[in-house]
CSV table of C-alpha atoms in Angstrom, one decimal:
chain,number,residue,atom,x,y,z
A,665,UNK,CA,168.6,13.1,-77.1
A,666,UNK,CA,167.3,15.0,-80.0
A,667,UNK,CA,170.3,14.6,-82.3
A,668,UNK,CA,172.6,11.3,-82.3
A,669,UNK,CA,176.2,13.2,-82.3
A,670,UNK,CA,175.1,14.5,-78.5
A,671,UNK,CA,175.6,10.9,-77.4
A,672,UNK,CA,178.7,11.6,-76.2
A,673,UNK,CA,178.5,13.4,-72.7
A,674,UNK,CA,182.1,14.0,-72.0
A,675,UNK,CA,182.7,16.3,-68.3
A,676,UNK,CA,185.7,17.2,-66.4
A,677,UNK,CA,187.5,14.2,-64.3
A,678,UNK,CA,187.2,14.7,-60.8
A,679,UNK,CA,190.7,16.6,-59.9
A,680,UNK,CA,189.5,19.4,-62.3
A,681,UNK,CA,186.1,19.4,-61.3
A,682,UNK,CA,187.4,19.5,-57.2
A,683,UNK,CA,190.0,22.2,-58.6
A,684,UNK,CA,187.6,24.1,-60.2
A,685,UNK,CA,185.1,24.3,-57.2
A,686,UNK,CA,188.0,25.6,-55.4
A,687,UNK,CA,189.3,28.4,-57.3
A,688,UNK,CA,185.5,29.7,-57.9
A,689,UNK,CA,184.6,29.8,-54.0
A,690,UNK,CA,184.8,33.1,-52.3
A,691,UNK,CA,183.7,31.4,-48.9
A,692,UNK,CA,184.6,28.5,-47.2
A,693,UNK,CA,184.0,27.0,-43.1
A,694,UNK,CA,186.6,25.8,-41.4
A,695,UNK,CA,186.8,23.4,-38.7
A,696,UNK,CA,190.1,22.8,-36.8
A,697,UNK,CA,190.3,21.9,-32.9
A,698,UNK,CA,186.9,22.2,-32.3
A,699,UNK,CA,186.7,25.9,-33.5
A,700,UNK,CA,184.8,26.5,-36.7
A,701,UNK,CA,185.0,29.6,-38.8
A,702,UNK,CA,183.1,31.0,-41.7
A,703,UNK,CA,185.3,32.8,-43.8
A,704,UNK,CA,184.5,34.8,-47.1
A,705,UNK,CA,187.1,36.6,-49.3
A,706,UNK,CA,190.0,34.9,-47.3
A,707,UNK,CA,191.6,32.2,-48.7
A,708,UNK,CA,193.7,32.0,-52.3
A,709,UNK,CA,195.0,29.3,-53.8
A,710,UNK,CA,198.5,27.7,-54.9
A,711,UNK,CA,199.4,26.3,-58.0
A,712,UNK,CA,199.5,22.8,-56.5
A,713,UNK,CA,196.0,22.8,-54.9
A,714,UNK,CA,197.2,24.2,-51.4
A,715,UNK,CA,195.3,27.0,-49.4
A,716,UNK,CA,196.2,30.2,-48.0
A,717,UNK,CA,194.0,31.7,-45.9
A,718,UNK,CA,194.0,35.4,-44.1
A,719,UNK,CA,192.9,35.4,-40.3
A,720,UNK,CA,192.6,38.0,-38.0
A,721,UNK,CA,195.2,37.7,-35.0
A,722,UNK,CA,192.4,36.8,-32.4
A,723,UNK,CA,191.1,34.1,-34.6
A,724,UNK,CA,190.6,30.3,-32.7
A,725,UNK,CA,192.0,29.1,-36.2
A,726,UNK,CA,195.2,30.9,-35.7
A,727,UNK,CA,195.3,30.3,-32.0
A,728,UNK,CA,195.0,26.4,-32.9
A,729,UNK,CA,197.4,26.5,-35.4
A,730,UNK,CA,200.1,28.1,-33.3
A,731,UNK,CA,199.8,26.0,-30.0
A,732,UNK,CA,199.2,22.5,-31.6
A,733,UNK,CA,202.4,19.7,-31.3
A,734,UNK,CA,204.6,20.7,-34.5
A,735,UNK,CA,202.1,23.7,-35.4
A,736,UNK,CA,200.0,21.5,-37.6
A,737,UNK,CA,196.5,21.1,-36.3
A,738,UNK,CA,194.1,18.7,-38.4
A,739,UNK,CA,191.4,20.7,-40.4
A,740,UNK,CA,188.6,20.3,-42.6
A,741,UNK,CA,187.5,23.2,-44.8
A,742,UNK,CA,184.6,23.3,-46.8
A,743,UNK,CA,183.8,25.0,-50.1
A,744,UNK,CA,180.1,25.1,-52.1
A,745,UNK,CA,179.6,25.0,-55.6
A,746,UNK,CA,176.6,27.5,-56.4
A,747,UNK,CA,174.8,27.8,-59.3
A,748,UNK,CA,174.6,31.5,-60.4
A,749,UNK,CA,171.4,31.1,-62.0
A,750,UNK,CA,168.2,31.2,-59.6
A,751,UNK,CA,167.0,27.2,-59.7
A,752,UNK,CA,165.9,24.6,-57.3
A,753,UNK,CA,168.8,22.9,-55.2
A,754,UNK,CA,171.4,25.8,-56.4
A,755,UNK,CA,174.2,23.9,-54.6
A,756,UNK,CA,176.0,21.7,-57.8
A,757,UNK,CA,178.6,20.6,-55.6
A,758,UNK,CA,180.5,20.4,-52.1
A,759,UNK,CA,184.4,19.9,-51.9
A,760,UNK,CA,185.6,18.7,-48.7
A,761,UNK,CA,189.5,18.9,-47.8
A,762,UNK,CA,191.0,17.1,-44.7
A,763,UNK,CA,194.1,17.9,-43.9
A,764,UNK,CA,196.8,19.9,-41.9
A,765,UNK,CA,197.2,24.0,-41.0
A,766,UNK,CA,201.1,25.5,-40.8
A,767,UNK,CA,201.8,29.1,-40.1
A,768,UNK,CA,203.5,30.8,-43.0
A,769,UNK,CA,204.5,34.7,-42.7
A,770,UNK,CA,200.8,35.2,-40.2
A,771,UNK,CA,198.4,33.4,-42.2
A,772,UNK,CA,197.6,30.1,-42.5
A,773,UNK,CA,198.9,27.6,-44.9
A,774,UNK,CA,196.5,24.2,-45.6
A,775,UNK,CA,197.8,21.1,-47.0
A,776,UNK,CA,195.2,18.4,-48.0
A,777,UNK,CA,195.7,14.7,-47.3
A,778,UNK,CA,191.6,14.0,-48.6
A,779,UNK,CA,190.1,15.3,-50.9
A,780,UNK,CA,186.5,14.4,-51.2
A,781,UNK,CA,183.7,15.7,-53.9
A,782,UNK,CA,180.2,15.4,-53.8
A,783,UNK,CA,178.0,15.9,-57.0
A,784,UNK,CA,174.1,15.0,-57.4
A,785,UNK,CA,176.3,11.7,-59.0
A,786,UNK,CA,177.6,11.0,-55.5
A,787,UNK,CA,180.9,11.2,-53.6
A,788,UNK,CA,184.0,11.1,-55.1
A,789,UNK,CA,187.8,11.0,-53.1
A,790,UNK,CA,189.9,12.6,-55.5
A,791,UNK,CA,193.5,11.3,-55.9
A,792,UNK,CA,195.9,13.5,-54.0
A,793,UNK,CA,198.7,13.6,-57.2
A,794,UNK,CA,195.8,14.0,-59.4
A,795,UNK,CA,194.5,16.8,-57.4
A,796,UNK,CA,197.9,18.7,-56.9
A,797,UNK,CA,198.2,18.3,-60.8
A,798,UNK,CA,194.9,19.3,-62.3
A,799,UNK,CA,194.0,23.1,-62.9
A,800,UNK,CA,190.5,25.0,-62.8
A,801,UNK,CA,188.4,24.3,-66.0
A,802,UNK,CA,189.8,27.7,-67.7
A,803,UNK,CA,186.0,28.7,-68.2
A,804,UNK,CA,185.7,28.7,-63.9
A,805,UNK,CA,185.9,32.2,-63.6
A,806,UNK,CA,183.6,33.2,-66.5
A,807,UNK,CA,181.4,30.7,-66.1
A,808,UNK,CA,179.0,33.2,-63.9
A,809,UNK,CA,178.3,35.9,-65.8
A,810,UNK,CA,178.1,33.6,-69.2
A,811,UNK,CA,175.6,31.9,-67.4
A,812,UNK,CA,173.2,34.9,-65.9
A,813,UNK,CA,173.8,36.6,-69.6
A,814,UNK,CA,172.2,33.1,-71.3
A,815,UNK,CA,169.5,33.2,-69.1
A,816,UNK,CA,168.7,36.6,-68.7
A,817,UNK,CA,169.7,37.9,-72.1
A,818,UNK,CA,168.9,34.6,-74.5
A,819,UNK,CA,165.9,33.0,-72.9
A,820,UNK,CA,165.0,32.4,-76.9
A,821,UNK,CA,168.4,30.4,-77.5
A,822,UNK,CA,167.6,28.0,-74.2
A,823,UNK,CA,164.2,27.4,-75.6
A,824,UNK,CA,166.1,26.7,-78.8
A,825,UNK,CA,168.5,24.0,-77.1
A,826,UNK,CA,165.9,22.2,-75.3
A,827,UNK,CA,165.2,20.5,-79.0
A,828,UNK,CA,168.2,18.4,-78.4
A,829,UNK,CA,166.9,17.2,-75.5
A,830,UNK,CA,164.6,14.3,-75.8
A,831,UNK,CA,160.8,14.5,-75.5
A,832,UNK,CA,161.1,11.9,-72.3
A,833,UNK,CA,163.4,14.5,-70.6
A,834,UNK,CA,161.0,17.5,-71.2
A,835,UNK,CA,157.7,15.7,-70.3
A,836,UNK,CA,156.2,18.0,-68.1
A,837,UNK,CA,158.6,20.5,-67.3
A,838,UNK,CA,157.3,24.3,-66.4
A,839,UNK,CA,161.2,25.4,-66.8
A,840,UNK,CA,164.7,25.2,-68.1
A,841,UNK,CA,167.5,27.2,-67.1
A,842,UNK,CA,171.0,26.9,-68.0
A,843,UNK,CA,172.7,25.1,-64.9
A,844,UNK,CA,176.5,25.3,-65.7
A,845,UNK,CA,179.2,25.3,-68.7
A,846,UNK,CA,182.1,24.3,-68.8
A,847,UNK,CA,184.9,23.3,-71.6
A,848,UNK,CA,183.2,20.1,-72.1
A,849,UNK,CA,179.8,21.2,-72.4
A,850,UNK,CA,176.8,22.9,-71.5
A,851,UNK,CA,174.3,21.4,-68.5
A,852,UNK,CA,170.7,22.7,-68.7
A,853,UNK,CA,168.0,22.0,-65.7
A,854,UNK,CA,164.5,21.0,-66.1
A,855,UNK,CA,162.3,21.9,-63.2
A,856,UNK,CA,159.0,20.1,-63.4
A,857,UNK,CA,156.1,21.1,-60.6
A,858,UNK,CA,157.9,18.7,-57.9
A,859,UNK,CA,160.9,17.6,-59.6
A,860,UNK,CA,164.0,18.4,-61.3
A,861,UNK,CA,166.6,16.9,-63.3
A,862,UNK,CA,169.5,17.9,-65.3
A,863,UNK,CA,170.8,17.1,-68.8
A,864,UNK,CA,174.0,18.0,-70.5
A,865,UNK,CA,174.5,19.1,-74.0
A,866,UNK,CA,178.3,18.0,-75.0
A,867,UNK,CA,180.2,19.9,-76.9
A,868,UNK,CA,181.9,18.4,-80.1
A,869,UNK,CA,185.5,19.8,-78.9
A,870,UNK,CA,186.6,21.0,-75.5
A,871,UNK,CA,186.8,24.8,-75.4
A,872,UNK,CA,189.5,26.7,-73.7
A,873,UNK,CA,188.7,30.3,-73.8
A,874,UNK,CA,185.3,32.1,-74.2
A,875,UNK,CA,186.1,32.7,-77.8
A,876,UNK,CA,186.1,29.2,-78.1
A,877,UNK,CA,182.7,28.6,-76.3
A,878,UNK,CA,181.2,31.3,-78.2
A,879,UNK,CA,181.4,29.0,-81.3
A,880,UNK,CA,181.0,25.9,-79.1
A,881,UNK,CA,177.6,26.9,-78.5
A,882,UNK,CA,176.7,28.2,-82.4
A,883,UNK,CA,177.3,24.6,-83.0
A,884,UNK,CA,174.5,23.7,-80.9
A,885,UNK,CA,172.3,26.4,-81.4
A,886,UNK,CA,172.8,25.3,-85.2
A,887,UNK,CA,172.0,21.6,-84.7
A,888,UNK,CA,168.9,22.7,-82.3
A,889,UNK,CA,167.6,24.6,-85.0
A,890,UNK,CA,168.1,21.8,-87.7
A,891,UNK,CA,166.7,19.5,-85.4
A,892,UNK,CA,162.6,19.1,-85.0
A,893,UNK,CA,160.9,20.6,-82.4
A,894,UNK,CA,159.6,17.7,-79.7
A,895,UNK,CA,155.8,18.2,-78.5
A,896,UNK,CA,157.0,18.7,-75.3
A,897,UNK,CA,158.1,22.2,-75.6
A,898,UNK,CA,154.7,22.8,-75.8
A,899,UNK,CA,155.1,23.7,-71.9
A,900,UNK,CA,157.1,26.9,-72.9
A,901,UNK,CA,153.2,28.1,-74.7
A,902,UNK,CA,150.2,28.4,-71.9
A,903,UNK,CA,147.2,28.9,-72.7
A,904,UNK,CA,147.0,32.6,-70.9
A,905,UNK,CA,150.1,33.5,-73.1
A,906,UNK,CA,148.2,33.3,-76.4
Protein backbone atom coordinates (compact mmCIF):
# COMPACT_ATOMS: atom_id res chain seq x y z
CA UNK A 1 0.00 0.00 0.00
CA UNK A 2 0.76 3.61 -0.57
CA UNK A 3 0.65 4.67 3.14
CA UNK A 4 1.71 2.32 6.13
CA UNK A 5 -1.43 3.10 8.54
CA UNK A 6 -3.62 1.15 5.56
CA UNK A 7 -1.89 -2.15 6.78
CA UNK A 8 -4.57 -2.94 8.60
CA UNK A 9 -7.40 -4.55 6.35
CA UNK A 10 -10.10 -5.13 8.97
CA UNK A 11 -13.80 -6.64 7.18
CA UNK A 12 -16.87 -7.93 8.63
CA UNK A 13 -16.77 -11.68 10.21
CA UNK A 14 -18.61 -14.03 8.34
CA UNK A 15 -22.22 -13.95 10.34
CA UNK A 16 -22.44 -10.19 9.37
CA UNK A 17 -21.11 -10.48 6.03
CA UNK A 18 -23.84 -13.73 5.37
CA UNK A 19 -26.40 -11.27 7.26
CA UNK A 20 -25.74 -8.57 5.29
CA UNK A 21 -26.09 -10.40 1.89
CA UNK A 22 -29.34 -11.39 3.16
CA UNK A 23 -31.07 -8.29 4.12
CA UNK A 24 -29.70 -6.55 0.75
CA UNK A 25 -31.22 -9.38 -1.72
CA UNK A 26 -34.47 -8.59 -3.35
CA UNK A 27 -34.35 -12.14 -5.15
CA UNK A 28 -33.56 -15.37 -4.15
CA UNK A 29 -34.20 -19.39 -5.82
CA UNK A 30 -35.56 -21.82 -3.96
CA UNK A 31 -35.26 -25.44 -4.13
CA UNK A 32 -37.51 -27.71 -1.99
CA UNK A 33 -38.85 -31.30 -3.10
CA UNK A 34 -37.58 -31.10 -6.33
CA UNK A 35 -39.56 -27.80 -7.22
CA UNK A 36 -37.45 -24.75 -7.73
CA UNK A 37 -38.73 -21.20 -7.67
CA UNK A 38 -37.21 -17.86 -8.52
CA UNK A 39 -38.65 -15.36 -6.41
CA UNK A 40 -38.08 -11.51 -6.38
CA UNK A 41 -39.61 -9.04 -3.82
CA UNK A 42 -40.88 -12.05 -1.67
CA UNK A 43 -39.08 -12.88 1.24
CA UNK A 44 -38.35 -10.50 4.56
CA UNK A 45 -36.32 -11.27 7.19
CA UNK A 46 -36.50 -11.85 11.09
CA UNK A 47 -34.45 -10.53 13.63
CA UNK A 48 -32.78 -13.83 14.20
CA UNK A 49 -31.72 -14.58 10.59
CA UNK A 50 -35.08 -16.58 9.71
CA UNK A 51 -36.97 -16.06 6.34
CA UNK A 52 -40.37 -15.32 5.45
CA UNK A 53 -41.38 -15.70 2.22
CA UNK A 54 -44.81 -14.73 0.26
CA UNK A 55 -46.11 -17.51 -2.23
CA UNK A 56 -48.88 -17.59 -4.32
CA UNK A 57 -51.55 -20.40 -3.33
CA UNK A 58 -50.65 -22.59 -6.46
CA UNK A 59 -47.04 -22.45 -5.82
CA UNK A 60 -45.05 -26.21 -5.70
CA UNK A 61 -43.21 -24.51 -2.65
CA UNK A 62 -46.33 -24.12 -0.77
CA UNK A 63 -47.74 -27.40 -2.07
CA UNK A 64 -44.44 -29.14 -0.62
CA UNK A 65 -44.57 -27.43 2.37
CA UNK A 66 -48.10 -28.44 3.30
CA UNK A 67 -48.03 -32.22 2.39
CA UNK A 68 -44.54 -33.05 3.70
CA UNK A 69 -44.32 -35.56 7.12
CA UNK A 70 -44.61 -32.75 10.03
CA UNK A 71 -45.00 -29.82 7.35
CA UNK A 72 -41.33 -29.20 7.18
CA UNK A 73 -39.81 -30.00 3.87
CA UNK A 74 -35.94 -29.60 3.45
CA UNK A 75 -34.97 -26.44 1.37
CA UNK A 76 -32.10 -24.64 0.09
CA UNK A 77 -32.57 -20.93 -0.88
CA UNK A 78 -30.11 -19.02 -2.57
CA UNK A 79 -29.27 -15.28 -2.45
CA UNK A 80 -26.49 -13.23 -4.76
CA UNK A 81 -24.48 -10.46 -3.72
CA UNK A 82 -24.29 -7.92 -6.69
CA UNK A 83 -22.19 -5.20 -7.09
CA UNK A 84 -24.13 -2.08 -8.07
CA UNK A 85 -21.43 -0.67 -9.90
CA UNK A 86 -20.96 -2.02 -13.68
CA UNK A 87 -17.56 -4.28 -13.32
CA UNK A 88 -16.26 -7.55 -14.43
CA UNK A 89 -17.61 -10.65 -12.25
CA UNK A 90 -20.42 -8.30 -10.58
CA UNK A 91 -21.39 -11.26 -8.28
CA UNK A 92 -19.24 -10.40 -4.71
CA UNK A 93 -20.87 -13.09 -3.02
CA UNK A 94 -23.39 -16.19 -2.86
CA UNK A 95 -25.13 -17.16 0.58
CA UNK A 96 -26.52 -20.51 0.61
CA UNK A 97 -29.10 -21.63 3.49
CA UNK A 98 -30.10 -25.28 4.01
CA UNK A 99 -32.67 -25.83 6.06
CA UNK A 100 -36.42 -26.57 6.80
CA UNK A 101 -39.95 -24.70 5.47
CA UNK A 102 -43.14 -24.41 8.13
CA UNK A 103 -46.38 -22.79 7.18
CA UNK A 104 -47.01 -19.72 9.37
CA UNK A 105 -50.50 -17.64 8.77
CA UNK A 106 -50.10 -18.70 4.41
CA UNK A 107 -46.59 -18.01 3.85
CA UNK A 108 -43.67 -19.74 4.37
CA UNK A 109 -41.46 -19.60 7.28
CA UNK A 110 -37.54 -20.94 6.70
CA UNK A 111 -35.27 -21.94 9.37
CA UNK A 112 -31.53 -22.53 8.52
CA UNK A 113 -29.59 -25.48 9.85
CA UNK A 114 -26.30 -24.41 7.20
CA UNK A 115 -25.35 -21.60 6.43
CA UNK A 116 -22.70 -21.41 3.81
CA UNK A 117 -20.92 -18.19 2.14
CA UNK A 118 -18.92 -18.01 -0.76
CA UNK A 119 -16.53 -14.92 -1.47
CA UNK A 120 -13.76 -14.66 -4.26
CA UNK A 121 -11.76 -15.75 -0.60
CA UNK A 122 -13.61 -19.04 -0.80
CA UNK A 123 -16.40 -20.87 1.10
CA UNK A 124 -17.21 -20.24 4.47
CA UNK A 125 -20.03 -22.30 6.85
CA UNK A 126 -21.14 -19.74 9.05
CA UNK A 127 -21.86 -20.72 12.68
CA UNK A 128 -25.58 -21.09 13.25
CA UNK A 129 -25.53 -18.97 16.98
CA UNK A 130 -23.29 -16.65 15.26
CA UNK A 131 -25.49 -16.21 12.38
CA UNK A 132 -28.86 -15.92 14.40
CA UNK A 133 -26.78 -13.18 16.43
CA UNK A 134 -25.13 -10.95 13.93
CA UNK A 135 -27.03 -8.00 12.24
CA UNK A 136 -26.55 -6.40 8.54
CA UNK A 137 -23.49 -4.12 8.31
CA UNK A 138 -25.81 -0.92 9.14
CA UNK A 139 -24.33 0.64 5.78
CA UNK A 140 -26.16 -2.61 3.72
CA UNK A 141 -28.97 -0.67 2.65
CA UNK A 142 -27.01 2.45 1.53
CA UNK A 143 -24.30 0.90 0.36
CA UNK A 144 -25.88 1.09 -3.43
CA UNK A 145 -26.57 4.39 -4.08
CA UNK A 146 -23.15 5.50 -2.11
CA UNK A 147 -21.59 3.42 -4.43
CA UNK A 148 -23.13 4.53 -8.10
CA UNK A 149 -22.81 8.30 -6.56
CA UNK A 150 -18.74 7.68 -6.02
CA UNK A 151 -18.45 6.31 -9.31
CA UNK A 152 -20.65 8.29 -11.24
CA UNK A 153 -20.45 11.61 -9.39
CA UNK A 154 -16.53 11.53 -7.97
CA UNK A 155 -14.60 9.68 -10.69
CA UNK A 156 -11.83 12.46 -9.61
CA UNK A 157 -11.87 11.16 -5.75
CA UNK A 158 -11.30 7.28 -7.00
CA UNK A 159 -8.50 8.40 -9.10
CA UNK A 160 -7.39 10.18 -5.93
CA UNK A 161 -7.55 6.90 -3.72
CA UNK A 162 -5.84 4.66 -6.09
CA UNK A 163 -2.45 6.54 -4.57
CA UNK A 164 -2.82 4.37 -1.61
CA UNK A 165 -2.74 1.58 -3.49
CA UNK A 166 0.60 0.29 -4.37
CA UNK A 167 2.31 0.76 -7.76
CA UNK A 168 2.46 -3.46 -8.00
CA UNK A 169 -1.41 -3.44 -7.60
CA UNK A 170 -2.00 -0.77 -10.35
CA UNK A 171 0.57 -2.16 -12.95
CA UNK A 172 -1.37 -2.16 -15.87
CA UNK A 173 -4.72 -1.48 -15.06
CA UNK A 174 -7.20 0.38 -17.72
CA UNK A 175 -9.84 0.80 -14.70
CA UNK A 176 -10.86 1.28 -11.06
CA UNK A 177 -14.20 1.32 -9.82
CA UNK A 178 -15.38 1.35 -6.40
CA UNK A 179 -16.47 -2.35 -5.67
CA UNK A 180 -18.23 -2.17 -2.17
CA UNK A 181 -18.10 -0.16 1.35
CA UNK A 182 -18.87 -1.19 4.20
CA UNK A 183 -18.30 0.00 8.08
CA UNK A 184 -14.87 -1.42 7.86
CA UNK A 185 -13.79 -0.03 4.78
CA UNK A 186 -13.81 0.75 1.27
CA UNK A 187 -12.91 -2.16 -1.61
CA UNK A 188 -11.88 -0.70 -4.99
CA UNK A 189 -11.47 -3.12 -8.22
CA UNK A 190 -8.73 -2.94 -10.67
CA UNK A 191 -9.68 -4.23 -14.04
CA UNK A 192 -6.58 -4.82 -16.21
CA UNK A 193 -7.17 -5.99 -20.17
CA UNK A 194 -7.69 -9.71 -19.01
CA UNK A 195 -7.69 -9.55 -15.38
CA UNK A 196 -8.97 -8.15 -12.24
CA UNK A 197 -8.25 -7.92 -8.76
CA UNK A 198 -9.53 -6.18 -5.82
CA UNK A 199 -7.94 -4.10 -2.99
CA UNK A 200 -9.44 -2.68 0.18
CA UNK A 201 -8.77 0.60 1.62
CA UNK A 202 -9.41 0.17 5.70
CA UNK A 203 -10.87 2.59 7.43
CA UNK A 204 -9.08 3.83 10.71
CA UNK A 205 -12.53 3.27 12.81
CA UNK A 206 -15.58 1.32 11.94
CA UNK A 207 -18.46 3.66 10.80
CA UNK A 208 -22.02 3.15 11.72
CA UNK A 209 -24.10 5.57 9.83
CA UNK A 210 -23.41 7.42 6.60
CA UNK A 211 -22.44 10.50 8.58
CA UNK A 212 -19.83 8.51 9.89
CA UNK A 213 -18.57 7.28 6.41
CA UNK A 214 -18.75 10.62 5.10
CA UNK A 215 -15.71 11.47 7.33
CA UNK A 216 -14.42 7.98 7.05
CA UNK A 217 -13.68 8.54 3.58
CA UNK A 218 -12.23 12.47 3.97
CA UNK A 219 -9.67 10.56 5.97
CA UNK A 220 -8.65 8.78 3.01
CA UNK A 221 -9.13 11.19 0.50
CA UNK A 222 -6.79 13.33 2.84
CA UNK A 223 -4.02 10.74 3.18
CA UNK A 224 -4.32 9.94 -0.79
CA UNK A 225 -3.73 13.45 -1.39
CA UNK A 226 -0.69 13.65 1.14
CA UNK A 227 0.62 10.66 -0.28
CA UNK A 228 2.70 10.63 -3.79
CA UNK A 229 1.31 9.78 -6.80
CA UNK A 230 2.69 6.09 -8.06
CA UNK A 231 3.74 6.06 -11.99
CA UNK A 232 1.22 3.66 -12.41
CA UNK A 233 -1.64 5.98 -12.48
CA UNK A 234 -0.26 7.00 -15.54
CA UNK A 235 -2.99 4.43 -17.10
CA UNK A 236 -5.76 7.03 -16.12
CA UNK A 237 -3.75 9.67 -19.05
CA UNK A 238 -3.76 8.12 -22.77
CA UNK A 239 -2.17 9.37 -25.16
CA UNK A 240 -5.54 10.38 -27.31
CA UNK A 241 -6.71 12.27 -24.05
CA UNK A 242 -4.04 14.89 -24.28
Amino acid sequence: MGDGSHSWTAAPAAAERARSVLAAAWSCSVTAEGAREELVGAHTVTEDGRVLVDVPGDSALLAAAICAPRGEPSAVLEFADVAPVPVRDRIRARLWLAGWFSVEEGRLAFRATRVVLRQPSGAVVVDLDDFAAATPDPLTTAEARLLTHLADCHADAVERLTRLVGSDSLHGAVRVQPLAVDRHGLTLRIERARAHGDVRLAFHTPADDVAQLTERMHVLLSQATAASCPRALQWQRTDGDR
